[in-house]
Each structure stands twice: as structure tokens, then as C-alpha cells.
PDB file of C-alpha atoms in Angstrom:
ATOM      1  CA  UNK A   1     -18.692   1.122  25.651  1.00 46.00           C
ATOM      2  CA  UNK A   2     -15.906   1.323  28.199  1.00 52.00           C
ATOM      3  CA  UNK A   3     -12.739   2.291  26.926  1.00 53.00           C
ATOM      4  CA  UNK A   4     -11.226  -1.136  28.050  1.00 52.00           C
ATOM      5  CA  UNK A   5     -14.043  -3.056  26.679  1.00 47.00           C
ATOM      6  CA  UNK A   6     -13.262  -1.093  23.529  1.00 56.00           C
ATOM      7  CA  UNK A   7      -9.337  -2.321  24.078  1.00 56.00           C
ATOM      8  CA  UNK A   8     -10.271  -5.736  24.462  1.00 45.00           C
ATOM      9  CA  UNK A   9     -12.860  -6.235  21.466  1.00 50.00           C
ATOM     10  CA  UNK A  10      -9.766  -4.478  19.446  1.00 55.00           C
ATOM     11  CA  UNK A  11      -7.487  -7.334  21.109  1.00 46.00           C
ATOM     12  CA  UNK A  12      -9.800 -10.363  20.179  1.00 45.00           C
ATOM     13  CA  UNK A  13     -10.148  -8.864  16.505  1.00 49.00           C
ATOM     14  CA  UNK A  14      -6.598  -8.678  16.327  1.00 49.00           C
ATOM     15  CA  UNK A  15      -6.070 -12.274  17.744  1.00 42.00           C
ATOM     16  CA  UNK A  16      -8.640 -13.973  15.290  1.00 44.00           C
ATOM     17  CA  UNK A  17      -7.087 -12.554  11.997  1.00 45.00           C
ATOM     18  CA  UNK A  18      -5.289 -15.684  10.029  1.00 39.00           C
ATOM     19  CA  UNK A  19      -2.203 -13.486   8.641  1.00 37.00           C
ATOM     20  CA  UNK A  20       1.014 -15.357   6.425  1.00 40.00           C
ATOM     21  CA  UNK A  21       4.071 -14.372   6.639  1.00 44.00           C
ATOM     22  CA  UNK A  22       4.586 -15.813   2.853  1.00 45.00           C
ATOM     23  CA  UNK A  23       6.964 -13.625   0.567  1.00 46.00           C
ATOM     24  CA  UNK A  24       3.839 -14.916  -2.142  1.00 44.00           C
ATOM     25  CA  UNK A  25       1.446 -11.866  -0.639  1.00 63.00           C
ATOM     26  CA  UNK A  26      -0.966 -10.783  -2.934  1.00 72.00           C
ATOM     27  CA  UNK A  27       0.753  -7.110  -1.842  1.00 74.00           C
ATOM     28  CA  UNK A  28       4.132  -8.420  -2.985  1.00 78.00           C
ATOM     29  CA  UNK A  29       3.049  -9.064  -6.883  1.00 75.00           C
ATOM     30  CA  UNK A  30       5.504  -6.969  -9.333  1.00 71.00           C
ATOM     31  CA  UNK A  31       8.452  -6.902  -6.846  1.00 72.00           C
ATOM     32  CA  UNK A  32      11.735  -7.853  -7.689  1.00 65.00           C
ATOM     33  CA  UNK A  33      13.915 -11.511  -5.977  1.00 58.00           C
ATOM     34  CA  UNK A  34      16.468 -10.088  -3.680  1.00 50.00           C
ATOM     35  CA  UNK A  35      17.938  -6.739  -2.018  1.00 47.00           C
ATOM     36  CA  UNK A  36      19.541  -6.478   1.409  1.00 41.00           C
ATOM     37  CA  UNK A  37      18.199  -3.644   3.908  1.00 40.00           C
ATOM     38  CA  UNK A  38      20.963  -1.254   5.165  1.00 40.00           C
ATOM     39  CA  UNK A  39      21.524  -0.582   9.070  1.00 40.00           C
ATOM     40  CA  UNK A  40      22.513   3.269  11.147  1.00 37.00           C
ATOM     41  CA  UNK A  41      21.412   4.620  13.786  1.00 39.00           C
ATOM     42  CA  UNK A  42      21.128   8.653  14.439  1.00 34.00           C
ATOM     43  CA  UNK A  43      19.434  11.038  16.662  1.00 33.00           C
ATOM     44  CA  UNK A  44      16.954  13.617  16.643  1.00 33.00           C
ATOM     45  CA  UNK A  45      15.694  16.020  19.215  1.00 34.00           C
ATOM     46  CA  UNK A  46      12.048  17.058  18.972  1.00 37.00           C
ATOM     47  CA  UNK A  47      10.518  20.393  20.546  1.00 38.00           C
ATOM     48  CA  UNK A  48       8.442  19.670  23.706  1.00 40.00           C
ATOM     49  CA  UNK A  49       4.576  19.553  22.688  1.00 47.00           C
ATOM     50  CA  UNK A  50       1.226  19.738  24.419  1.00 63.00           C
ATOM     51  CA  UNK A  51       0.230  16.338  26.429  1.00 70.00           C
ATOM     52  CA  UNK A  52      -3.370  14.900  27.228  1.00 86.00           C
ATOM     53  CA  UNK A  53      -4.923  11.351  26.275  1.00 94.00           C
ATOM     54  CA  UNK A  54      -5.287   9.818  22.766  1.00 96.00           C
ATOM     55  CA  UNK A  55      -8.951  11.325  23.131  1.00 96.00           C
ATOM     56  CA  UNK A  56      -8.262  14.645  24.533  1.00 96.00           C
ATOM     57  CA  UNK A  57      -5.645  15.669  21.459  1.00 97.00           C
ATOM     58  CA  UNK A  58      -8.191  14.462  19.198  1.00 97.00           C
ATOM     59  CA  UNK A  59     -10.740  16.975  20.433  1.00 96.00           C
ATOM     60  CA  UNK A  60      -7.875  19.829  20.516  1.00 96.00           C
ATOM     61  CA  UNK A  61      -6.783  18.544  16.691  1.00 97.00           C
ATOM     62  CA  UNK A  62     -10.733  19.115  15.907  1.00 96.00           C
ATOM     63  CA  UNK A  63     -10.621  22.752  17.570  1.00 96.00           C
ATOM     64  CA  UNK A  64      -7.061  23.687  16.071  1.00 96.00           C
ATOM     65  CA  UNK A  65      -6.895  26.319  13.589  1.00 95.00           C
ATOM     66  CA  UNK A  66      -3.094  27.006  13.725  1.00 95.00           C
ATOM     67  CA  UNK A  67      -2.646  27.255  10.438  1.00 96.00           C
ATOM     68  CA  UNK A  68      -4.463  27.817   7.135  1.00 95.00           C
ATOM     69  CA  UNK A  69      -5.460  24.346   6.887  1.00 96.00           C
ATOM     70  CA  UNK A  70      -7.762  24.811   9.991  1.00 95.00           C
ATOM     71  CA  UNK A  71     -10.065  26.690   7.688  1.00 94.00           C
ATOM     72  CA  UNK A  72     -10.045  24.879   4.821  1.00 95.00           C
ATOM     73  CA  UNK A  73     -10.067  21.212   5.655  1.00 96.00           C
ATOM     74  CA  UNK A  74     -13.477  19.380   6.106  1.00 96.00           C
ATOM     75  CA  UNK A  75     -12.828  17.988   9.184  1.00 97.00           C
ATOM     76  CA  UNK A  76      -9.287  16.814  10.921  1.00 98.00           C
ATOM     77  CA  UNK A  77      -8.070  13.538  10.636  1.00 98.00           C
ATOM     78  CA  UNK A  78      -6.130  12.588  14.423  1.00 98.00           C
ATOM     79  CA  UNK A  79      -5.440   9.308  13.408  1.00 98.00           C
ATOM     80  CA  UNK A  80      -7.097   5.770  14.670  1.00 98.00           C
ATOM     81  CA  UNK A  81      -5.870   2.531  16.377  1.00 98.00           C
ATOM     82  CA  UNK A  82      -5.050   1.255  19.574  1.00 98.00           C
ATOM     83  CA  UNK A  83      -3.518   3.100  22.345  1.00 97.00           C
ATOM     84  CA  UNK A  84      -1.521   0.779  23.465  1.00 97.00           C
ATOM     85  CA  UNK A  85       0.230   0.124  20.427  1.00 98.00           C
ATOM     86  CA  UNK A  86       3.690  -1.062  20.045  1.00 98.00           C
ATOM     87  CA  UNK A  87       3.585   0.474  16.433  1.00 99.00           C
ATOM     88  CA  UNK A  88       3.378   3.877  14.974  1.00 99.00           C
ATOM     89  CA  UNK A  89       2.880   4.228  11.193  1.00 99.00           C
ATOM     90  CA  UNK A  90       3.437   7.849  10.241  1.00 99.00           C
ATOM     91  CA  UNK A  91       2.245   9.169   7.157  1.00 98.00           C
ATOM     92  CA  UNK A  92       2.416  12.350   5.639  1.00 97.00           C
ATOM     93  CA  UNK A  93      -1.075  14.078   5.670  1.00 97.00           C
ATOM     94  CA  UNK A  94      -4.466  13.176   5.052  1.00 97.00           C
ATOM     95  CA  UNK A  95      -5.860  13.025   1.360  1.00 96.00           C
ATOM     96  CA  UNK A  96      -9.567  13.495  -0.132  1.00 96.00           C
ATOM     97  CA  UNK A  97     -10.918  10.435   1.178  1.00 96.00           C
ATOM     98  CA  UNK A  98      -9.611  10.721   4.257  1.00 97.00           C
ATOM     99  CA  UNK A  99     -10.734  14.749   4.845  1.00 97.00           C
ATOM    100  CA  UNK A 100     -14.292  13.526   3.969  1.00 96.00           C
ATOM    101  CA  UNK A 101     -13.911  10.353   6.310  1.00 96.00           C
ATOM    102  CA  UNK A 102     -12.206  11.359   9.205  1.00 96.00           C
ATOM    103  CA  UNK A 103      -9.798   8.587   9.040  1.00 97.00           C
ATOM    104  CA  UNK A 104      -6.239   7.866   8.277  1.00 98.00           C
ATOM    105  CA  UNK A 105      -4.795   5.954   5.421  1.00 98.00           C
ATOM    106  CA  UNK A 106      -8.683   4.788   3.617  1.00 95.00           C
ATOM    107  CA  UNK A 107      -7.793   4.978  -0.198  1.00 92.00           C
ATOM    108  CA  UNK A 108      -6.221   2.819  -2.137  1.00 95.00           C
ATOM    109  CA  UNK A 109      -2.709   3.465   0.063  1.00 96.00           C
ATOM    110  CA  UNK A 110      -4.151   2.558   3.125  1.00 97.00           C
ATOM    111  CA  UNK A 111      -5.944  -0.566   1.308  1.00 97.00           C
ATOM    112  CA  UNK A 112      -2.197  -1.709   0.534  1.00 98.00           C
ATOM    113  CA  UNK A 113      -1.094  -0.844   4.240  1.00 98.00           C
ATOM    114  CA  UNK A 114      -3.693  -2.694   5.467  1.00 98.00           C
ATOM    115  CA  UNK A 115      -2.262  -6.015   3.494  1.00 98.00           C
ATOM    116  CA  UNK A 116       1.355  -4.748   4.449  1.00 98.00           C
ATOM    117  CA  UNK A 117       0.680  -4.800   8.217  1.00 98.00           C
ATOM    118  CA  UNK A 118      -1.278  -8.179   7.885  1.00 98.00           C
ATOM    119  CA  UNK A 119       1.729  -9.652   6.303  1.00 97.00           C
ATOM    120  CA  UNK A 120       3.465  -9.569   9.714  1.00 98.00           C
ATOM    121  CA  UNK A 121       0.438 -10.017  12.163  1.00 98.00           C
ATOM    122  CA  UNK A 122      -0.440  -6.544  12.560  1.00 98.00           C
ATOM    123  CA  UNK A 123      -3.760  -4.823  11.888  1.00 98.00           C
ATOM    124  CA  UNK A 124      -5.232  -1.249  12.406  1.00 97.00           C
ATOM    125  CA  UNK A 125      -6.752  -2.843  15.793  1.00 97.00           C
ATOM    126  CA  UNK A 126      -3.071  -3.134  17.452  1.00 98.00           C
ATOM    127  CA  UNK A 127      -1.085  -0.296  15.764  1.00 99.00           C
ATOM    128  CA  UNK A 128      -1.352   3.622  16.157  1.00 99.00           C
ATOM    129  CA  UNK A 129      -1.645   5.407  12.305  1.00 99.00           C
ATOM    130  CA  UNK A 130      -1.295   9.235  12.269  1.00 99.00           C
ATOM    131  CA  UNK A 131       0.046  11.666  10.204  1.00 98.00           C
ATOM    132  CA  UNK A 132       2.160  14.396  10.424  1.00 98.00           C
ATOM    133  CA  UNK A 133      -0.577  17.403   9.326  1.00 98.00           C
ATOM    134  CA  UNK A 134      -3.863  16.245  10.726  1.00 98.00           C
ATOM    135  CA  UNK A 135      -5.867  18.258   8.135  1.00 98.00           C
ATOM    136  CA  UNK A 136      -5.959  17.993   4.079  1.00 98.00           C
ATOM    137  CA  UNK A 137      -3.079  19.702   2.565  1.00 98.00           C
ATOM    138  CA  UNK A 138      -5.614  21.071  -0.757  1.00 97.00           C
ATOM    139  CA  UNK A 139      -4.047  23.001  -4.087  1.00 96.00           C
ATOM    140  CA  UNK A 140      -7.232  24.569  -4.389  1.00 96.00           C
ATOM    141  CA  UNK A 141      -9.082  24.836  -0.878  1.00 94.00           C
ATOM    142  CA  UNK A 142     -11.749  26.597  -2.573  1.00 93.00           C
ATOM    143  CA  UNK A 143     -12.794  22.987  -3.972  1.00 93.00           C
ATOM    144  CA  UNK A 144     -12.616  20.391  -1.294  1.00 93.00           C
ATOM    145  CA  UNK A 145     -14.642  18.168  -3.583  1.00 94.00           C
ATOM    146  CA  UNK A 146     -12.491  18.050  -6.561  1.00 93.00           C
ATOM    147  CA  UNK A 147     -10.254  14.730  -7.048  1.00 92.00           C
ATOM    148  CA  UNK A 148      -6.303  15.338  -7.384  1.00 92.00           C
ATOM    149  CA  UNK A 149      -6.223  18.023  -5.583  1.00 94.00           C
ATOM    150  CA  UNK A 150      -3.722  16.832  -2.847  1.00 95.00           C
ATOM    151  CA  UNK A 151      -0.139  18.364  -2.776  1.00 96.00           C
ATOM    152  CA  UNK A 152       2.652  18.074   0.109  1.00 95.00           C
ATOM    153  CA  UNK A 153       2.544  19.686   3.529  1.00 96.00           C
ATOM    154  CA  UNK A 154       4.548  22.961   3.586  1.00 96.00           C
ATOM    155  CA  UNK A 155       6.735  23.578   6.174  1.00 95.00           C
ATOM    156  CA  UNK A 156       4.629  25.989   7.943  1.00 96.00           C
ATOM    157  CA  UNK A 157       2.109  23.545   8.080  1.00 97.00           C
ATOM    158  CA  UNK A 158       3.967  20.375   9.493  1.00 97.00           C
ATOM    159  CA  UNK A 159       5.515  22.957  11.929  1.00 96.00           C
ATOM    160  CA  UNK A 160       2.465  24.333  13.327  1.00 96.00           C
ATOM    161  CA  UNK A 161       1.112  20.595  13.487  1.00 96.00           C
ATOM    162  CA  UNK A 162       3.646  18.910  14.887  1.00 95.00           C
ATOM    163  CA  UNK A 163       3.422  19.227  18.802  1.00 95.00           C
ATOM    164  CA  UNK A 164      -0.154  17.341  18.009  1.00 97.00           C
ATOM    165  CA  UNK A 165       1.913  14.492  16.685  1.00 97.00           C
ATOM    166  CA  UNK A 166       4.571  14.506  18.990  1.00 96.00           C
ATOM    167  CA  UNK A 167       1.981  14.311  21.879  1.00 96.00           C
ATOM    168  CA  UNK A 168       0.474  11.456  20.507  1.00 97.00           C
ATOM    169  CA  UNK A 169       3.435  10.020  20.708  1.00 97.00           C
ATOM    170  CA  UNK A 170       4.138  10.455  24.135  1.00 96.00           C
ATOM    171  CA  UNK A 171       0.623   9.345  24.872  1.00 96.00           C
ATOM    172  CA  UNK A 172       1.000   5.827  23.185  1.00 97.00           C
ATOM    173  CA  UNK A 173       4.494   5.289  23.805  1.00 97.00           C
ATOM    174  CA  UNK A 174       5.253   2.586  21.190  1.00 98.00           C
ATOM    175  CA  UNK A 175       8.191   0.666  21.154  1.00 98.00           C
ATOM    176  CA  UNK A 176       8.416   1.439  17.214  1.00 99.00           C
ATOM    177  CA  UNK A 177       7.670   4.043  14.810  1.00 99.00           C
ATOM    178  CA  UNK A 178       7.702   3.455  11.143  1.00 99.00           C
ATOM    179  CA  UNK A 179       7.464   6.771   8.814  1.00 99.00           C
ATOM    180  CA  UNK A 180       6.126   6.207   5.379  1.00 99.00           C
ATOM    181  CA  UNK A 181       7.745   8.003   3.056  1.00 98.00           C
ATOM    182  CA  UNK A 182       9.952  10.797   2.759  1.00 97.00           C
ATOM    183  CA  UNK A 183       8.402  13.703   4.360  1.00 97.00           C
ATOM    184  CA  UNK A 184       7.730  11.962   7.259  1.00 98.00           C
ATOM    185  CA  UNK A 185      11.482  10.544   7.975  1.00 97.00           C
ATOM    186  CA  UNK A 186      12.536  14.087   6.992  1.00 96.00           C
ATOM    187  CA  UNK A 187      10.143  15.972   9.618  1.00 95.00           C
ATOM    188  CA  UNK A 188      10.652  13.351  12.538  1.00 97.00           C
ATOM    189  CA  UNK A 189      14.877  12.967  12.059  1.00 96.00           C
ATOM    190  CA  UNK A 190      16.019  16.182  10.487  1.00 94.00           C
ATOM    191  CA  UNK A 191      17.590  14.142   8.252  1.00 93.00           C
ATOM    192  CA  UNK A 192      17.529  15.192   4.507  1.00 93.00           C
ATOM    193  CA  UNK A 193      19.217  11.696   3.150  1.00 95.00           C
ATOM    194  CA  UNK A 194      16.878  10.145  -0.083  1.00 97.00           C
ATOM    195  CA  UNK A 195      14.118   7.972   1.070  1.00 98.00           C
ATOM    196  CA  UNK A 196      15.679   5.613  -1.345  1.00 97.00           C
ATOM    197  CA  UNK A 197      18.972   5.769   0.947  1.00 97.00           C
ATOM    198  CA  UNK A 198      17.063   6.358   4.143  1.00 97.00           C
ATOM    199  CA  UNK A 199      14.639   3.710   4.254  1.00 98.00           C
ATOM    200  CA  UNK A 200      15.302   0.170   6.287  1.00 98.00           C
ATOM    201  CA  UNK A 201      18.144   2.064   8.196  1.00 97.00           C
ATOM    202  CA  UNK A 202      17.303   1.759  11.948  1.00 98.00           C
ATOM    203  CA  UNK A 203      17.084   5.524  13.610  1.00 98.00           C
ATOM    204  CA  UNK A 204      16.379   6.846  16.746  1.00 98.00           C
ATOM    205  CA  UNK A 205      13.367   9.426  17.789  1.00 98.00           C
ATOM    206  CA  UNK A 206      14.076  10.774  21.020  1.00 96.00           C
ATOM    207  CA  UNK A 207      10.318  12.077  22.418  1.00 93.00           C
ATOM    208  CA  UNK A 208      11.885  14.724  25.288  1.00 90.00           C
ATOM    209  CA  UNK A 209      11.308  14.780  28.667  1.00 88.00           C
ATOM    210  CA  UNK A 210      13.764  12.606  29.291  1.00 91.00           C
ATOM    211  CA  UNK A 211      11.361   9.477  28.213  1.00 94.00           C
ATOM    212  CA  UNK A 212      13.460   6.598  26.775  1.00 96.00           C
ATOM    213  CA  UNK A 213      14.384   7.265  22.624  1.00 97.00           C
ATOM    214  CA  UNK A 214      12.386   5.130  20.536  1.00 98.00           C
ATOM    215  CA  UNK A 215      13.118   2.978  17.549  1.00 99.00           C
ATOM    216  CA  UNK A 216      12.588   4.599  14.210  1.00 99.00           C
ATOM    217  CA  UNK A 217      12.501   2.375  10.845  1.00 99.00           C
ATOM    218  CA  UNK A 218      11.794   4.538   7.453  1.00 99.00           C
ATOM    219  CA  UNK A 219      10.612   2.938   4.943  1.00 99.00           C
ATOM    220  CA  UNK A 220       8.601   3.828   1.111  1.00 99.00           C
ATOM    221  CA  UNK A 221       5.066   5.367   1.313  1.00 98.00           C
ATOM    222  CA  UNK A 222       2.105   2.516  -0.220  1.00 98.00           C
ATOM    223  CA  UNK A 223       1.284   5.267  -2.623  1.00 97.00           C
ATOM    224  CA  UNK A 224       5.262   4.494  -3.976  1.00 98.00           C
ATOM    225  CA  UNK A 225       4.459   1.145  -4.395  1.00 98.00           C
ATOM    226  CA  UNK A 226       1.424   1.507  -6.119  1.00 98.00           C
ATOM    227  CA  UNK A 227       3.059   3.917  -8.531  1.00 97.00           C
ATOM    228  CA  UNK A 228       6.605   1.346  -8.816  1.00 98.00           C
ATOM    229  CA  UNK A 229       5.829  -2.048  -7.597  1.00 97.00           C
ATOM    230  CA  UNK A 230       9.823  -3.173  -7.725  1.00 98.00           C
ATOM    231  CA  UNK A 231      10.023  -0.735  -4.239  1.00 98.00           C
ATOM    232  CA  UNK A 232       7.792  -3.533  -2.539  1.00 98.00           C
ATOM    233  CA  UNK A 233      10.588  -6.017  -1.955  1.00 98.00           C
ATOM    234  CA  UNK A 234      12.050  -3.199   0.087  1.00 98.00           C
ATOM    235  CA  UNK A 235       9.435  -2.830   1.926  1.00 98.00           C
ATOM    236  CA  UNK A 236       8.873  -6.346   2.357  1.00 98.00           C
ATOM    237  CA  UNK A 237      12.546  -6.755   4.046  1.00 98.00           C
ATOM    238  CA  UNK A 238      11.858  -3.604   6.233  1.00 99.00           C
ATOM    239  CA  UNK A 239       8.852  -5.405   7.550  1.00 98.00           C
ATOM    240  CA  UNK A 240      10.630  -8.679   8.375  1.00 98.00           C
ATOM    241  CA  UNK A 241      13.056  -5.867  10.326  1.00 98.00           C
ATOM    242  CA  UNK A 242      10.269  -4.531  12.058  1.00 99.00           C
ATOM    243  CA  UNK A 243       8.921  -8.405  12.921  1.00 98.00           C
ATOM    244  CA  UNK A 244      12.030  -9.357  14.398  1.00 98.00           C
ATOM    245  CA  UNK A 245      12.327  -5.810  16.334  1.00 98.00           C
ATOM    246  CA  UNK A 246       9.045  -6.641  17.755  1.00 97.00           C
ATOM    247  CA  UNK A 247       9.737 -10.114  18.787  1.00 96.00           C
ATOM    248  CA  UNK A 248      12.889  -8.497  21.017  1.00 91.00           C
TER     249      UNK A 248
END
């Protein structure tokens, strides 16, 4: 299939899902009545990066052995979604499901993103998901199989990684990027402000090259709602932000 056949049966998914914007989403159960968002707006100057098409990174991400990761990983997870998007979701790195998939966000976190995104009209069809290390951060790589074995990207890692990520960017060009989490906001802004204080603050990611800056919205990881369901009300009001940005 053509790649723009492949856009437009992505398109006509997208169009035929029946989303609610209802604060009653079956995501939303356990959060709290009412918090305001906060509002900023900083800057942050990313190294240049390598360039190509969505598909032509992926193949180099496959290839790339950069770092330690490269040989330990089961395969490298790009990231999925539409190449057109208007919407970046940036996590932090792929966990066991998604090193034995190949795909982004597939546990129970990306289950919850999945409802997250729906609960504003968006779907994995019309945004971009990626992650800041493309391979499995393991703390034993000598057992790739073993459950709870995840653990955060070290800075080596998300260095050596993170032209791959800024190319993508450049590539897609969205109008938005959200980060999930704090790792994330922290590699993308430079800024080492608390998620808790960071998130539903707008930002600005500048992608070099003189391109225009893009809009960046933090907000909590799913896996921090799963683990403290009072965060989701947050999320839920950085979502209506990210609506409303959308509909500019």
C-alpha cells in the first residue's frame, strides 16, 4: 500500500471513532473535583541532528548501536503514528512489552493513553508517539525476558539517542508536543523544575535550523496515574489545554 493510501485509511479511522469529551471518562475514575493548570513560557535550544523521512530514521534507529543499549535491546522501538501529525507525545523509553513488540506505549500505560487521547478526539492514527531512547533501558540486559526489569534512561543514553528524536521531529513538524513525564520535559527543555510544578505550563521547543519554535505542554506520565489516580484531573485540564491549542 501507497504511503498516501496508508495516510488516508489512518484519516478515515480517525474520523469514524465516536470520542466524549465528558469529565465522566472511564480514564478519569479516582481523580479529584477541581485544580487550575498554571501558564510560562521558556526556551530551549536543541543540538542539530541527522534528517531523512519518518521511514528512513526508523531504518537508521534499527541499525544504531551508539550506545550500550544497541546491543542489548531486542529490537528498537522508533515510534508509530501519522506523519502528518499535529501532536507529539514523548515518552521516556520503551519498556518490556514494547522491546518485544516493536511499538511505543502497548502496556497498560499506553492502554490509558490510548483513552487519554480519545478523550479529546485524538487517536494513535493522527498523532506521532516516540520516545526519547528508542531501545529498552534493562537493569539486567543479560535477561531481556524477565518482568520489572525496566529502570530510567541514563544520560549517556538519552544523549547518544537524541538527534534520532530530534529528527523526527523535524520530519513531522507538529504544531504540539506533549512530554509525558519528567524525564522527557527535563531532556527536551533543560529545565530541572518538578514535574509536579512543570506540568500544564506552556513551553517552547525550538527544533534549529531556524524552523519556527514549537509549542511544548508537559504533563504526568500514564504510568503516574496508574500508580496515583488524584494526578488524572491534572492531566485532564492539560488536555482541555491542548484541545483548545489545537482548535487555534
Amino acid at each position: 500500500m501507497s504511503a498516501e493510501l496508508e495516510e488516508l485509511k489512518n484519516l478515515t479511522k480517525a474520523l469514524r471513532r465516536r470520542v466524549s469529551m465528558s469529565y465522566s471518562s472511564d480514564w478519569m475514575a479516582g481523580a479529584p473535583k477541581a485544580r487550575p493548570a498554571a501558564d510560562a513560557e521558556v526556551t530551549a535550544s536543541p543540538r542539530p541532528a541527522q534528517t531523512g523521512t519518518l521511514a528512513e530514521l526508523a531504518d537508521k534507529i534499527h541499525a544504531c548501536r551508539a550506545c550500550p543499549l544497541g546491543a542489548t535491546r531486542l529490537q528498537a522501538v522508533p515510534g508509530t503514528g501519522s506523519a502528518k501529525a499535529q501532536v507529539m507525545f514523548i515518552g521516556e523509553g520503551p519498556g518490556f512489552k514494547e522491546d518485544h513488540e516493536g511499538k511505543p506505549f502497548i502496556g497498560r500505560s499506553g492502554q490509558l493513553l490510548d483513552k487519554i487521547m480519545e478523550s479529546i478526539g485524538l487517536s494513535r492514527e493522527t498523532v506521532y508517539i516516540a520516545n526519547i531512547v528508542k531501545c529498552h533501558p534493562m537493569k539486567n540486559p543479560a535477561d531481556p525476558e524477565s518482568h520489572g526489569n525496566d529502570r530510567p534512561p541514563t544520560q549517556e543514553e538519552m544523549d547518544a539517542c537524541r538527534g534520532w528524536l530530534e529528527a523526527q521531529i523535524r520530519a513531522i513538524k507538529p504544531k504540539v508536543i506533549v512530554t509525558l513525564g519528567a524525564v522527557p520535559a527535563k531532556a527536551l527543555l533543560g529545565d530541572l523544575t518538578p514535574i509536579t510544578k512543570l506540568r500544564g505550563q506552556w513551553r517552547t521547543y525550538d527544533p534549529g535550523g531556524g524552523r519556527p519554535p514549537i509549542k511544548l505542554l508537559p504533563t504526568f506520565h500514564p504510568a503516574a496515574l496508574l500508580r496515583n489516580p488524584t494526578l488524572k484531573l491534572d492531566v485532564w485540564n492539560d488536555m482541555k489545554n491542548l484541545k483548545k491549542e489545537l482548535s487555534k
